[in-house]
mmCIF file of C-alpha atoms in Angstrom:
data_model
loop_
_atom_site.group_PDB
_atom_site.id
_atom_site.type_symbol
_atom_site.label_atom_id
_atom_site.label_comp_id
_atom_site.label_asym_id
_atom_site.label_seq_id
_atom_site.Cartn_x
_atom_site.Cartn_y
_atom_site.Cartn_z
ATOM 1 C CA UNK A 1 67.509 161.803 109.372
ATOM 2 C CA UNK A 2 65.698 160.251 112.352
ATOM 3 C CA UNK A 3 68.204 160.700 114.915
ATOM 4 C CA UNK A 4 68.933 164.036 113.798
ATOM 5 C CA UNK A 5 65.050 165.234 113.383
ATOM 6 C CA UNK A 6 65.282 163.796 117.440
ATOM 7 C CA UNK A 7 68.013 166.003 118.383
ATOM 8 C CA UNK A 8 66.757 169.207 116.532
ATOM 9 C CA UNK A 9 62.987 168.650 117.730
ATOM 10 C CA UNK A 10 64.190 167.703 121.473
ATOM 11 C CA UNK A 11 66.562 170.480 121.601
ATOM 12 C CA UNK A 12 64.407 173.220 119.702
ATOM 13 C CA UNK A 13 61.198 172.675 121.824
ATOM 14 C CA UNK A 14 63.562 173.380 124.658
ATOM 15 C CA UNK A 15 64.092 176.449 123.410
ATOM 16 C CA UNK A 16 60.856 177.291 121.942
ATOM 17 C CA UNK A 17 59.320 176.726 125.321
ATOM 18 C CA UNK A 18 61.453 178.994 127.046
ATOM 19 C CA UNK A 19 60.368 181.752 124.354
ATOM 20 C CA UNK A 20 56.637 181.119 124.726
ATOM 21 C CA UNK A 21 57.439 181.287 128.512
ATOM 22 C CA UNK A 22 58.914 184.688 128.165
ATOM 23 C CA UNK A 23 56.435 186.406 125.793
ATOM 24 C CA UNK A 24 53.403 185.055 127.488
ATOM 25 C CA UNK A 25 54.530 186.606 130.518
ATOM 26 C CA UNK A 26 55.287 190.133 129.339
ATOM 27 C CA UNK A 27 51.564 189.540 127.246
ATOM 28 C CA UNK A 28 49.675 188.557 130.008
ATOM 29 C CA UNK A 29 51.254 191.319 132.274
ATOM 30 C CA UNK A 30 50.653 194.178 129.904
ATOM 31 C CA UNK A 31 53.939 194.937 128.974
ATOM 32 C CA UNK A 32 54.363 193.962 125.347
ATOM 33 C CA UNK A 33 56.286 197.351 124.370
ATOM 34 C CA UNK A 34 59.453 195.322 125.984
ATOM 35 C CA UNK A 35 58.777 192.027 123.229
ATOM 36 C CA UNK A 36 61.238 193.842 120.775
ATOM 37 C CA UNK A 37 64.411 193.642 123.094
ATOM 38 C CA UNK A 38 63.293 189.693 123.966
ATOM 39 C CA UNK A 39 63.294 189.209 120.354
ATOM 40 C CA UNK A 40 66.385 190.911 119.705
ATOM 41 C CA UNK A 41 68.193 188.463 122.365
ATOM 42 C CA UNK A 42 66.527 185.434 120.682
ATOM 43 C CA UNK A 43 67.848 186.615 117.252
ATOM 44 C CA UNK A 44 71.392 187.139 118.398
ATOM 45 C CA UNK A 45 71.340 183.874 120.190
ATOM 46 C CA UNK A 46 70.072 181.879 116.466
ATOM 47 C CA UNK A 47 72.577 183.825 114.719
ATOM 48 C CA UNK A 48 75.340 183.184 116.866
ATOM 49 C CA UNK A 49 74.182 179.127 117.092
ATOM 50 C CA UNK A 50 74.444 179.242 113.356
ATOM 51 C CA UNK A 51 77.738 181.148 113.089
ATOM 52 C CA UNK A 52 79.138 178.387 115.370
ATOM 53 C CA UNK A 53 78.026 175.048 113.232
ATOM 54 C CA UNK A 54 79.256 177.197 110.163
ATOM 55 C CA UNK A 55 82.652 177.542 111.862
ATOM 56 C CA UNK A 56 82.631 174.050 113.053
ATOM 57 C CA UNK A 57 81.776 172.696 109.201
ATOM 58 C CA UNK A 58 83.898 174.886 107.301
ATOM 59 C CA UNK A 59 86.642 175.372 109.776
ATOM 60 C CA UNK A 60 87.298 171.653 110.119
ATOM 61 C CA UNK A 61 87.653 171.055 106.545
ATOM 62 C CA UNK A 62 90.816 173.300 106.550
ATOM 63 C CA UNK A 63 92.520 170.815 108.974
ATOM 64 C CA UNK A 64 94.837 168.047 108.219
ATOM 65 C CA UNK A 65 93.323 164.496 108.372
ATOM 66 C CA UNK A 66 94.641 163.718 111.818
ATOM 67 C CA UNK A 67 93.102 167.239 113.186
ATOM 68 C CA UNK A 68 90.176 166.438 111.979
ATOM 69 C CA UNK A 69 90.023 163.240 113.294
ATOM 70 C CA UNK A 70 91.517 164.649 116.572
ATOM 71 C CA UNK A 71 88.691 167.683 116.518
ATOM 72 C CA UNK A 72 86.046 165.258 115.954
ATOM 73 C CA UNK A 73 86.426 162.886 118.688
ATOM 74 C CA UNK A 74 87.443 165.644 121.074
ATOM 75 C CA UNK A 75 84.114 167.844 120.068
ATOM 76 C CA UNK A 76 82.030 164.541 120.155
ATOM 77 C CA UNK A 77 83.185 163.851 123.942
ATOM 78 C CA UNK A 78 82.493 167.338 124.841
ATOM 79 C CA UNK A 79 78.756 167.444 123.030
ATOM 80 C CA UNK A 80 77.985 164.061 124.698
ATOM 81 C CA UNK A 81 78.816 165.456 128.082
ATOM 82 C CA UNK A 82 76.874 168.425 127.220
ATOM 83 C CA UNK A 83 73.886 166.505 126.148
ATOM 84 C CA UNK A 84 73.776 163.947 129.101
ATOM 85 C CA UNK A 85 73.858 167.264 131.469
ATOM 86 C CA UNK A 86 70.966 169.116 129.762
ATOM 87 C CA UNK A 87 68.824 165.924 129.834
ATOM 88 C CA UNK A 88 69.590 165.254 133.534
ATOM 89 C CA UNK A 89 68.889 168.774 134.021
ATOM 90 C CA UNK A 90 65.894 169.200 132.014
ATOM 91 C CA UNK A 91 64.559 166.035 134.232
ATOM 92 C CA UNK A 92 65.353 168.017 137.234
ATOM 93 C CA UNK A 93 64.079 171.634 136.777
ATOM 94 C CA UNK A 94 61.240 170.959 134.170
ATOM 95 C CA UNK A 95 58.853 171.464 136.952
ATOM 96 C CA UNK A 96 60.270 174.955 138.075
ATOM 97 C CA UNK A 97 61.340 176.373 134.911
ATOM 98 C CA UNK A 98 58.328 178.546 134.171
ATOM 99 C CA UNK A 99 58.792 180.302 137.829
ATOM 100 C CA UNK A 100 62.581 180.735 137.478
ATOM 101 C CA UNK A 101 62.145 182.251 134.087
ATOM 102 C CA UNK A 102 59.818 184.582 135.036
ATOM 103 C CA UNK A 103 61.994 185.529 138.221
ATOM 104 C CA UNK A 104 64.883 186.351 135.984
ATOM 105 C CA UNK A 105 62.547 188.357 133.863
ATOM 106 C CA UNK A 106 61.466 190.132 136.664
ATOM 107 C CA UNK A 107 64.876 191.269 137.339
ATOM 108 C CA UNK A 108 65.990 192.010 133.847
ATOM 109 C CA UNK A 109 62.861 194.044 133.338
ATOM 110 C CA UNK A 110 63.870 196.278 136.503
ATOM 111 C CA UNK A 111 67.518 196.482 135.223
ATOM 112 C CA UNK A 112 66.555 198.099 131.797
ATOM 113 C CA UNK A 113 66.576 196.805 128.111
ATOM 114 C CA UNK A 114 70.141 195.575 127.739
ATOM 115 C CA UNK A 115 69.483 193.272 130.478
ATOM 116 C CA UNK A 116 66.177 191.927 128.989
ATOM 117 C CA UNK A 117 68.095 191.563 125.799
ATOM 118 C CA UNK A 118 70.909 189.442 127.805
ATOM 119 C CA UNK A 119 68.254 187.135 129.518
ATOM 120 C CA UNK A 120 66.715 186.281 126.251
ATOM 121 C CA UNK A 121 70.127 185.729 124.659
ATOM 122 C CA UNK A 122 71.509 183.444 127.615
ATOM 123 C CA UNK A 123 68.047 181.461 127.742
ATOM 124 C CA UNK A 124 68.224 180.341 124.279
ATOM 125 C CA UNK A 125 72.058 180.838 123.305
ATOM 126 C CA UNK A 126 72.541 177.705 125.677
ATOM 127 C CA UNK A 127 70.310 175.485 123.750
ATOM 128 C CA UNK A 128 71.248 176.683 120.394
ATOM 129 C CA UNK A 129 75.505 176.241 120.912
ATOM 130 C CA UNK A 130 74.276 172.978 122.680
ATOM 131 C CA UNK A 131 72.546 171.917 119.327
ATOM 132 C CA UNK A 132 74.697 173.242 117.026
ATOM 133 C CA UNK A 133 77.677 171.046 118.395
ATOM 134 C CA UNK A 134 75.774 167.801 118.789
ATOM 135 C CA UNK A 135 74.152 168.113 115.322
ATOM 136 C CA UNK A 136 77.493 168.520 114.213
ATOM 137 C CA UNK A 137 78.926 165.593 115.757
ATOM 138 C CA UNK A 138 76.084 163.312 114.913
ATOM 139 C CA UNK A 139 76.290 164.440 111.002
ATOM 140 C CA UNK A 140 80.147 163.615 111.009
ATOM 141 C CA UNK A 141 79.486 160.273 112.805
ATOM 142 C CA UNK A 142 77.193 159.453 110.137
ATOM 143 C CA UNK A 143 79.035 160.606 106.993
ATOM 144 C CA UNK A 144 75.156 160.557 104.744
ATOM 145 C CA UNK A 145 75.464 163.755 102.819
ATOM 146 C CA UNK A 146 72.636 166.476 103.357
ATOM 147 C CA UNK A 147 70.423 163.970 104.989
ATOM 148 C CA UNK A 148 70.949 164.435 108.751
ATOM 149 C CA UNK A 149 71.261 168.125 108.353
ATOM 150 C CA UNK A 150 67.709 167.707 106.625
ATOM 151 C CA UNK A 151 66.204 165.770 109.408
ATOM 152 C CA UNK A 152 67.715 168.169 111.991
ATOM 153 C CA UNK A 153 66.086 171.158 110.039
ATOM 154 C CA UNK A 154 62.997 169.296 110.032
ATOM 155 C CA UNK A 155 63.173 168.542 113.676
ATOM 156 C CA UNK A 156 63.987 172.350 114.811
ATOM 157 C CA UNK A 157 60.992 173.392 112.270
ATOM 158 C CA UNK A 158 58.437 171.227 114.073
ATOM 159 C CA UNK A 159 59.673 172.379 117.373
ATOM 160 C CA UNK A 160 58.616 176.073 116.295
ATOM 161 C CA UNK A 161 55.414 174.804 114.859
ATOM 162 C CA UNK A 162 54.814 173.193 118.370
ATOM 163 C CA UNK A 163 56.038 176.241 120.354
ATOM 164 C CA UNK A 164 53.352 178.342 118.943
ATOM 165 C CA UNK A 165 50.609 175.957 119.313
ATOM 166 C CA UNK A 166 51.806 175.757 123.140
ATOM 167 C CA UNK A 167 51.400 179.941 122.805
ATOM 168 C CA UNK A 168 48.241 179.683 121.418
ATOM 169 C CA UNK A 169 46.821 176.911 123.479
ATOM 170 C CA UNK A 170 46.033 174.927 120.976
ATOM 171 C CA UNK A 171 48.251 171.787 122.399
ATOM 172 C CA UNK A 172 48.681 170.105 124.985
ATOM 173 C CA UNK A 173 50.717 167.204 125.858
ATOM 174 C CA UNK A 174 52.204 165.466 128.760
ATOM 175 C CA UNK A 175 55.935 167.402 128.648
ATOM 176 C CA UNK A 176 57.088 165.336 131.405
ATOM 177 C CA UNK A 177 56.728 161.795 129.239
ATOM 178 C CA UNK A 178 57.896 163.689 126.208
ATOM 179 C CA UNK A 179 61.171 164.700 128.007
ATOM 180 C CA UNK A 180 61.166 161.546 129.644
ATOM 181 C CA UNK A 181 61.000 159.367 126.198
ATOM 182 C CA UNK A 182 63.433 161.649 124.069
ATOM 183 C CA UNK A 183 65.737 162.142 126.817
ATOM 184 C CA UNK A 184 66.196 158.141 127.028
ATOM 185 C CA UNK A 185 66.390 158.197 123.283
ATOM 186 C CA UNK A 186 69.079 160.896 122.994
ATOM 187 C CA UNK A 187 70.975 159.054 125.759
ATOM 188 C CA UNK A 188 71.152 156.131 123.358
ATOM 189 C CA UNK A 189 72.078 158.525 120.614
ATOM 190 C CA UNK A 190 74.585 160.085 122.312
ATOM 191 C CA UNK A 191 76.168 156.663 123.282
ATOM 192 C CA UNK A 192 76.880 156.211 119.520
ATOM 193 C CA UNK A 193 78.490 159.869 119.109
ATOM 194 C CA UNK A 194 80.643 158.747 121.906
ATOM 195 C CA UNK A 195 81.939 155.446 120.463
ATOM 196 C CA UNK A 196 82.236 157.419 117.276
ATOM 197 C CA UNK A 197 83.940 159.982 119.144
ATOM 198 C CA UNK A 198 86.748 157.109 120.532
ATOM 199 C CA UNK A 199 87.195 155.908 117.159
ATOM 200 C CA UNK A 200 88.411 159.770 115.927
ATOM 201 C CA UNK A 201 90.707 160.003 118.723
ATOM 202 C CA UNK A 202 91.933 156.310 117.625
ATOM 203 C CA UNK A 203 92.666 157.396 114.153
ATOM 204 C CA UNK A 204 94.145 160.735 115.289
ATOM 205 C CA UNK A 205 96.764 158.735 117.264
ATOM 206 C CA UNK A 206 95.375 159.885 120.514
ATOM 207 C CA UNK A 207 94.273 156.979 121.863
ATOM 208 C CA UNK A 208 95.446 153.055 120.998
ATOM 209 C CA UNK A 209 93.701 149.780 120.055
ATOM 210 C CA UNK A 210 92.280 151.019 116.705
ATOM 211 C CA UNK A 211 93.269 147.453 115.440
ATOM 212 C CA UNK A 212 91.697 145.487 118.058
ATOM 213 C CA UNK A 213 88.486 144.762 116.587
ATOM 214 C CA UNK A 214 86.081 143.347 118.988
ATOM 215 C CA UNK A 215 84.026 141.624 116.231
ATOM 216 C CA UNK A 216 83.213 141.693 112.519
ATOM 217 C CA UNK A 217 79.846 141.102 111.549
ATOM 218 C CA UNK A 218 80.200 143.308 107.838
ATOM 219 C CA UNK A 219 78.784 140.440 106.189
ATOM 220 C CA UNK A 220 75.636 140.095 107.922
ATOM 221 C CA UNK A 221 75.072 143.831 108.161
ATOM 222 C CA UNK A 222 76.512 145.706 105.264
ATOM 223 C CA UNK A 223 77.587 149.229 106.048
ATOM 224 C CA UNK A 224 76.147 150.056 102.662
ATOM 225 C CA UNK A 225 72.509 148.210 103.295
ATOM 226 C CA UNK A 226 69.390 149.922 104.029
ATOM 227 C CA UNK A 227 69.539 148.503 107.275
ATOM 228 C CA UNK A 228 73.033 149.196 108.029
ATOM 229 C CA UNK A 229 72.754 152.699 107.177
ATOM 230 C CA UNK A 230 69.546 152.545 109.500
ATOM 231 C CA UNK A 231 71.351 151.433 112.458
ATOM 232 C CA UNK A 232 73.811 153.685 111.649
ATOM 233 C CA UNK A 233 71.891 156.694 111.452
ATOM 234 C CA UNK A 234 69.689 156.075 114.144
ATOM 235 C CA UNK A 235 72.211 154.426 116.860
ATOM 236 C CA UNK A 236 75.710 155.386 115.041
ATOM 237 C CA UNK A 237 76.084 151.321 114.778
ATOM 238 C CA UNK A 238 79.250 150.066 113.494
ATOM 239 C CA UNK A 239 79.672 146.607 112.722
ATOM 240 C CA UNK A 240 82.926 146.542 113.249
ATOM 241 C CA UNK A 241 84.007 148.183 116.375
ATOM 242 C CA UNK A 242 87.196 148.263 118.220
ATOM 243 C CA UNK A 243 87.340 146.847 121.548
ATOM 244 C CA UNK A 244 87.945 150.106 123.197
ATOM 245 C CA UNK A 245 84.768 151.562 121.310
ATOM 246 C CA UNK A 246 82.769 148.610 122.625
ATOM 247 C CA UNK A 247 83.807 149.396 125.975
ATOM 248 C CA UNK A 248 83.423 152.819 126.080
ATOM 249 C CA UNK A 249 79.627 152.608 124.493
ATOM 250 C CA UNK A 250 78.742 149.751 127.313
ATOM 251 C CA UNK A 251 80.263 151.665 130.103
ATOM 252 C CA UNK A 252 78.285 154.772 129.012
ATOM 253 C CA UNK A 253 74.935 153.617 128.274
ATOM 254 C CA UNK A 254 74.436 151.070 130.985
ATOM 255 C CA UNK A 255 74.665 153.548 133.510
ATOM 256 C CA UNK A 256 73.636 156.894 132.482
ATOM 257 C CA UNK A 257 70.297 155.327 130.926
ATOM 258 C CA UNK A 258 69.730 153.176 134.064
ATOM 259 C CA UNK A 259 70.300 156.424 136.050
ATOM 260 C CA UNK A 260 67.894 158.624 133.897
ATOM 261 C CA UNK A 261 65.229 156.132 133.990
ATOM 262 C CA UNK A 262 65.476 155.446 137.703
ATOM 263 C CA UNK A 263 65.671 158.715 138.403
ATOM 264 C CA UNK A 264 62.619 159.796 136.133
ATOM 265 C CA UNK A 265 60.390 157.117 137.641
ATOM 266 C CA UNK A 266 61.643 157.466 141.186
ATOM 267 C CA UNK A 267 61.060 160.500 143.174
ATOM 268 C CA UNK A 268 61.249 158.340 146.684
ATOM 269 C CA UNK A 269 58.950 156.336 148.410
ATOM 270 C CA UNK A 270 55.737 157.422 149.251
ATOM 271 C CA UNK A 271 55.338 159.250 152.385
ATOM 272 C CA UNK A 272 52.890 157.416 154.966
ATOM 273 C CA UNK A 273 49.759 159.044 155.765
ATOM 274 C CA UNK A 274 49.183 159.754 159.339
ATOM 275 C CA UNK A 275 46.217 157.291 160.706
ATOM 276 C CA UNK A 276 43.033 158.890 161.783
ATOM 277 C CA UNK A 277 42.546 159.058 165.585
ATOM 278 C CA UNK A 278 39.993 156.416 166.275
ATOM 279 C CA UNK A 279 36.287 156.705 167.766
ATOM 280 C CA UNK A 280 37.593 156.428 171.682
ATOM 281 C CA UNK A 281 40.597 158.893 171.100
ATOM 282 C CA UNK A 282 38.058 161.395 169.500
ATOM 283 C CA UNK A 283 35.428 160.904 172.585
ATOM 284 C CA UNK A 284 38.050 161.481 174.921
#
């Protein structure tokens, strides 16, 4: 539940902030009459995301075991790629997100109602589709009944409440730090989802090495124990991974997490401050 709560909170808050920025801009510029098209675009985006998740869930049950594993593994890899791009994109553009959205909204207002609906739809729809795909792959990885779905729903609900509080001005937090910490945790979760996807592809016969186990500590950390379930739910930990799974997990987590944290804490060296002219030069 925690891992999926984090996914729902992080992805949902991004969408909530986008909606808040769009609505606040229209209200402050005296164009409340243009709010219905924005809400229409948001509603269509939410409906499409829910439909996409339903298609993934119910459509996959009609497939054979090998096809299900191949689909799950492929979508897991795609989801990890999208989430990785998303956390780096948000780190890079968060400071300019408000200005960028205002510019797109002005252009849409000039073009008409249809453009306004499309702008809101695209702004929210991208986040919604990414959320649906990543939550679905995370749920498949944990195989823990409805608990992951409940966690994701609670995360999305929390993000909606936080977005409303931001809009009302009742809540102020350091969004840069929030997205840094949640982004780092999502990278860890994504590494587990990627390893799970590799295992699926191995079971589907698309990748070899299914019988080559890197280590087996099932006797120390049983899969059905509370701590084994906790580790699997949060980190997609597997006590008996294959060599290929472990190699992919290490190859992804180390470089990606390092690049994300270094880029976040970086910003380049400080610019040297020009020395002030001394008194003699000033007198001259």
